[in-house]
Amino acid sequence: LFKPTVNGRALRSMEAPGTAYDDPRIGKDPQPATMSDFVDTTDDNGGVHINSGIPNRAFYLLSTALGGNAWETAGQVWFATLTDQRLTADADFATFAGLTAAIAAEQHGDGSPAHQAVLEAWAGVEVQPAGSSPEGGDAPTDTPTGRVVRVRRTGGFAGLVTERQVDTASLDQGRRLEQLLDQADLTAVQSSSPRPDSYVFLIEVDGTALTVGEPDLTPELAELVRLVLEDR
């Protein structure tokens, strides 16, 4: 789209986001290639166009790792993810990445070359797919003596993600957390829809999950998420 007088190859580079153009008249390509350079902004719905360089590069890494035509395997995984009912409107990079990995496993087998390539592609842009363990780390295990609680906070003005899974037996205030779990019946709390610029919490206790917006948190749940996310 650029005339020869403009120092640029294209509007976007999926191979190397941030290098598509660099010209005094239009500036330099602002797209980040990894999460280390994620642009934290309230403009453009959280910088969706600038930060799209990160998943764009993940797709590039996957496509080149698999070889052949991009639409044959990588494209099928991405298309199936984008049209899957499990993908919600408030999904973040980690959630989307986790679903691509799940679908790759469904289409090609758990641990298959395609599945591994998806995980490696996201690792290349520093995104940890939701539901998978970090490279070199141990997969989550069942609770040894307490109860397993996972809290994932998304949304807010910056759209940042905070997630932590704990065993109540290893938490400094584990006893208080146990009390809150007894008081707050997750099955009796109504899941709520996301609201603009407010946090959304995914609370999972021993396999029972609840998605609730910050304004709809009960006092017990509000204290629960604080303890899980802040107690170190």
One Martini backbone bead per residue (centre of mass of N, CA, C, O) as a GRO file, in nm:
protein
  232
    1LEU     BB    1   0.050   0.067  -0.007
    2PHE     BB    2   0.320   0.189  -0.064
    3LYS     BB    3   0.521   0.403  -0.177
    4PRO     BB    4   0.853   0.427  -0.272
    5THR     BB    5   0.903   0.683  -0.068
    6VAL     BB    6   0.843   0.474   0.149
    7ASN     BB    7   0.968   0.328   0.448
    8GLY     BB    8   0.815   0.028   0.354
    9ARG     BB    9   0.648  -0.292   0.328
   10ALA     BB   10   0.402  -0.253   0.537
   11LEU     BB   11   0.150  -0.238   0.781
   12ARG     BB   12   0.230  -0.545   0.843
   13SER     BB   13   0.410  -0.784   1.058
   14MET     BB   14   0.410  -1.120   1.144
   15GLU     BB   15   0.711  -1.187   1.174
   16ALA     BB   16   0.792  -0.857   1.262
   17PRO     BB   17   0.677  -0.674   1.472
   18GLY     BB   18   0.782  -0.327   1.420
   19THR     BB   19   0.905  -0.350   1.089
   20ALA     BB   20   0.719  -0.243   0.850
   21TYR     BB   21   0.790   0.065   0.939
   22ASP     BB   22   1.018   0.369   0.879
   23ASP     BB   23   0.903   0.703   0.878
   24PRO     BB   24   0.892   1.042   0.919
   25ARG     BB   25   0.580   1.074   0.822
   26ILE     BB   26   0.458   0.797   0.996
   27GLY     BB   27   0.667   0.647   1.141
   28LYS     BB   28   0.666   0.367   1.357
   29ASP     BB   29   0.608   0.060   1.411
   30PRO     BB   30   0.416  -0.028   1.717
   31GLN     BB   31   0.432  -0.327   1.726
   32PRO     BB   32   0.434  -0.598   1.916
   33ALA     BB   33   0.584  -0.937   1.965
   34THR     BB   34   0.553  -0.934   2.282
   35MET     BB   35   0.461  -0.918   2.617
   36SER     BB   36   0.695  -0.727   2.704
   37ASP     BB   37   0.555  -0.498   2.484
   38PHE     BB   38   0.297  -0.437   2.590
   39VAL     BB   39   0.029  -0.210   2.539
   40ASP     BB   40  -0.080   0.014   2.785
   41THR     BB   41  -0.417   0.102   2.701
   42THR     BB   42  -0.733   0.284   2.636
   43ASP     BB   43  -0.702   0.280   2.353
   44ASP     BB   44  -0.860   0.098   2.134
   45ASN     BB   45  -0.966  -0.112   2.338
   46GLY     BB   46  -0.659  -0.167   2.443
   47GLY     BB   47  -0.493  -0.200   2.174
   48VAL     BB   48  -0.584  -0.409   1.943
   49HIS     BB   49  -0.399  -0.326   1.699
   50ILE     BB   50  -0.122  -0.323   1.824
   51ASN     BB   51  -0.138  -0.608   1.992
   52SER     BB   52  -0.180  -0.802   1.738
   53GLY     BB   53   0.119  -0.882   1.696
   54ILE     BB   54   0.126  -1.125   1.888
   55PRO     BB   55  -0.076  -1.329   1.752
   56ASN     BB   56   0.043  -1.301   1.471
   57ARG     BB   57   0.317  -1.432   1.542
   58ALA     BB   58   0.209  -1.700   1.640
   59PHE     BB   59   0.098  -1.782   1.363
   60TYR     BB   60   0.364  -1.768   1.213
   61LEU     BB   61   0.518  -1.979   1.383
   62LEU     BB   62   0.325  -2.209   1.326
   63SER     BB   63   0.333  -2.214   1.015
   64THR     BB   64   0.646  -2.250   0.982
   65ALA     BB   65   0.668  -2.512   1.152
   66LEU     BB   66   0.469  -2.687   0.966
   67GLY     BB   67   0.424  -2.595   0.695
   68GLY     BB   68   0.311  -2.517   0.414
   69ASN     BB   69  -0.003  -2.424   0.418
   70ALA     BB   70  -0.161  -2.223   0.643
   71TRP     BB   71  -0.463  -2.348   0.595
   72GLU     BB   72  -0.425  -2.656   0.665
   73THR     BB   73  -0.369  -2.612   0.992
   74ALA     BB   74  -0.349  -2.338   1.129
   75GLY     BB   75  -0.613  -2.223   1.008
   76GLN     BB   76  -0.801  -2.441   1.132
   77VAL     BB   77  -0.748  -2.373   1.426
   78TRP     BB   78  -0.826  -2.073   1.419
   79PHE     BB   79  -1.113  -2.101   1.305
   80ALA     BB   80  -1.223  -2.289   1.525
   81THR     BB   81  -1.177  -2.086   1.752
   82LEU     BB   82  -1.346  -1.839   1.642
   83THR     BB   83  -1.616  -2.051   1.621
   84ASP     BB   84  -1.622  -2.113   1.916
   85GLN     BB   85  -1.828  -2.114   2.201
   86ARG     BB   86  -1.584  -2.087   2.414
   87LEU     BB   87  -1.550  -1.809   2.289
   88THR     BB   88  -1.537  -1.506   2.434
   89ALA     BB   89  -1.555  -1.158   2.438
   90ASP     BB   90  -1.338  -1.155   2.705
   91ALA     BB   91  -1.098  -1.269   2.584
   92ASP     BB   92  -0.772  -1.341   2.615
   93PHE     BB   93  -0.476  -1.453   2.518
   94ALA     BB   94  -0.468  -1.703   2.706
   95THR     BB   95  -0.747  -1.813   2.630
   96PHE     BB   96  -0.703  -1.837   2.327
   97ALA     BB   97  -0.453  -2.017   2.343
   98GLY     BB   98  -0.588  -2.251   2.496
   99LEU     BB   99  -0.793  -2.314   2.266
  100THR     BB  100  -0.593  -2.380   2.042
  101ALA     BB  101  -0.469  -2.619   2.192
  102ALA     BB  102  -0.727  -2.785   2.227
  103ILE     BB  103  -0.797  -2.806   1.922
  104ALA     BB  104  -0.536  -2.938   1.830
  105ALA     BB  105  -0.588  -3.191   2.004
  106GLU     BB  106  -0.862  -3.267   1.875
  107GLN     BB  107  -0.757  -3.283   1.570
  108HIS     BB  108  -0.443  -3.433   1.633
  109GLY     BB  109  -0.370  -3.468   1.927
  110ASP     BB  110  -0.222  -3.526   2.214
  111GLY     BB  111   0.111  -3.433   2.146
  112SER     BB  112   0.123  -3.345   1.879
  113PRO     BB  113   0.286  -3.157   1.653
  114ALA     BB  114   0.061  -2.942   1.644
  115HIS     BB  115   0.025  -2.902   1.945
  116GLN     BB  116   0.321  -2.825   2.007
  117ALA     BB  117   0.336  -2.584   1.808
  118VAL     BB  118   0.134  -2.408   1.954
  119LEU     BB  119   0.285  -2.383   2.223
  120GLU     BB  120   0.551  -2.268   2.097
  121ALA     BB  121   0.429  -2.015   1.969
  122TRP     BB  122   0.336  -1.882   2.236
  123ALA     BB  123   0.615  -1.885   2.369
  124GLY     BB  124   0.741  -1.687   2.149
  125VAL     BB  125   0.530  -1.447   2.286
  126GLU     BB  126   0.475  -1.490   2.600
  127VAL     BB  127   0.228  -1.700   2.615
  128GLN     BB  128   0.018  -1.856   2.854
  129PRO     BB  129  -0.182  -2.098   2.827
  130ALA     BB  130  -0.469  -2.178   2.937
  131GLY     BB  131  -0.423  -2.489   3.117
  132SER     BB  132  -0.112  -2.472   3.120
  133SER     BB  133   0.214  -2.542   3.175
  134PRO     BB  134   0.506  -2.437   3.220
  135GLU     BB  135   0.804  -2.453   3.101
  136GLY     BB  136   0.950  -2.695   3.314
  137GLY     BB  137   0.698  -2.751   3.466
  138ASP     BB  138   0.446  -2.845   3.664
  139ALA     BB  139   0.162  -2.976   3.681
  140PRO     BB  140  -0.114  -2.961   3.820
  141THR     BB  141  -0.223  -3.074   4.130
  142ASP     BB  142  -0.359  -3.221   4.367
  143THR     BB  143  -0.457  -3.176   4.670
  144PRO     BB  144  -0.306  -3.283   4.962
  145THR     BB  145  -0.482  -3.118   5.221
  146GLY     BB  146  -0.663  -2.921   5.073
  147ARG     BB  147  -0.789  -2.664   4.870
  148VAL     BB  148  -0.857  -2.573   4.540
  149VAL     BB  149  -0.784  -2.236   4.424
  150ARG     BB  150  -0.905  -2.030   4.151
  151VAL     BB  151  -0.803  -1.703   4.024
  152ARG     BB  152  -0.938  -1.484   3.761
  153ARG     BB  153  -0.840  -1.162   3.640
  154THR     BB  154  -1.023  -0.939   3.434
  155GLY     BB  155  -0.999  -0.641   3.283
  156GLY     BB  156  -1.046  -0.327   3.289
  157PHE     BB  157  -0.875  -0.069   3.160
  158ALA     BB  158  -0.608  -0.254   3.077
  159GLY     BB  159  -0.663  -0.574   3.048
  160LEU     BB  160  -0.546  -0.736   3.267
  161VAL     BB  161  -0.389  -1.037   3.404
  162THR     BB  162  -0.484  -1.235   3.695
  163GLU     BB  163  -0.334  -1.541   3.833
  164ARG     BB  164  -0.429  -1.798   4.088
  165GLN     BB  165  -0.317  -2.097   4.256
  166VAL     BB  166  -0.430  -2.270   4.553
  167ASP     BB  167  -0.356  -2.407   4.870
  168THR     BB  168  -0.493  -2.382   5.174
  169ALA     BB  169  -0.249  -2.522   5.327
  170SER     BB  170  -0.028  -2.290   5.204
  171LEU     BB  171  -0.176  -2.056   5.323
  172ASP     BB  172  -0.162  -1.817   5.552
  173GLN     BB  173  -0.501  -1.783   5.524
  174GLY     BB  174  -0.644  -2.071   5.500
  175ARG     BB  175  -0.862  -2.075   5.720
  176ARG     BB  176  -1.022  -1.833   5.617
  177LEU     BB  177  -1.076  -1.951   5.337
  178GLU     BB  178  -1.239  -2.191   5.435
  179GLN     BB  179  -1.466  -2.022   5.557
  180LEU     BB  180  -1.552  -1.883   5.292
  181LEU     BB  181  -1.623  -2.144   5.140
  182ASP     BB  182  -1.855  -2.220   5.338
  183GLN     BB  183  -2.022  -1.947   5.293
  184ALA     BB  184  -1.968  -1.973   4.975
  185ASP     BB  185  -2.198  -2.072   4.736
  186LEU     BB  186  -2.139  -2.116   4.407
  187THR     BB  187  -2.416  -2.251   4.317
  188ALA     BB  188  -2.585  -1.979   4.427
  189VAL     BB  189  -2.439  -1.804   4.224
  190GLN     BB  190  -2.479  -1.569   3.982
  191SER     BB  191  -2.388  -1.529   3.684
  192SER     BB  192  -2.217  -1.262   3.514
  193SER     BB  193  -2.181  -1.002   3.312
  194PRO     BB  194  -1.989  -0.799   3.162
  195ARG     BB  195  -1.840  -0.478   3.229
  196PRO     BB  196  -1.733  -0.187   3.162
  197ASP     BB  197  -1.419  -0.149   3.319
  198SER     BB  198  -1.449  -0.418   3.475
  199TYR     BB  199  -1.408  -0.675   3.664
  200VAL     BB  200  -1.343  -1.028   3.614
  201PHE     BB  201  -1.426  -1.341   3.777
  202LEU     BB  202  -1.266  -1.653   3.812
  203ILE     BB  203  -1.403  -1.914   4.016
  204GLU     BB  204  -1.228  -2.207   4.143
  205VAL     BB  205  -1.358  -2.503   4.323
  206ASP     BB  206  -1.305  -2.815   4.288
  207GLY     BB  207  -1.433  -2.763   3.973
  208THR     BB  208  -1.601  -2.514   4.054
  209ALA     BB  209  -1.742  -2.255   3.852
  210LEU     BB  210  -1.723  -1.884   3.843
  211THR     BB  211  -1.869  -1.592   3.687
  212VAL     BB  212  -1.790  -1.254   3.807
  213GLY     BB  213  -1.852  -0.942   3.872
  214GLU     BB  214  -1.748  -0.706   4.083
  215PRO     BB  215  -2.039  -0.584   4.160
  216ASP     BB  216  -2.137  -0.907   4.234
  217LEU     BB  217  -1.983  -0.944   4.479
  218THR     BB  218  -1.960  -1.082   4.760
  219PRO     BB  219  -1.808  -1.042   5.053
  220GLU     BB  220  -1.680  -1.326   5.048
  221LEU     BB  221  -1.565  -1.316   4.755
  222ALA     BB  222  -1.394  -1.062   4.786
  223GLU     BB  223  -1.207  -1.186   5.002
  224LEU     BB  224  -1.119  -1.433   4.847
  225VAL     BB  225  -0.974  -1.295   4.605
  226ARG     BB  226  -0.775  -1.137   4.777
  227LEU     BB  227  -0.630  -1.372   4.913
  228VAL     BB  228  -0.534  -1.521   4.657
  229LEU     BB  229  -0.387  -1.268   4.507
  230GLU     BB  230  -0.219  -1.144   4.777
  231ASP     BB  231  -0.126  -1.391   4.919
  232ARG     BB  232   0.237  -1.486   5.004
   0.00000   0.00000   0.00000
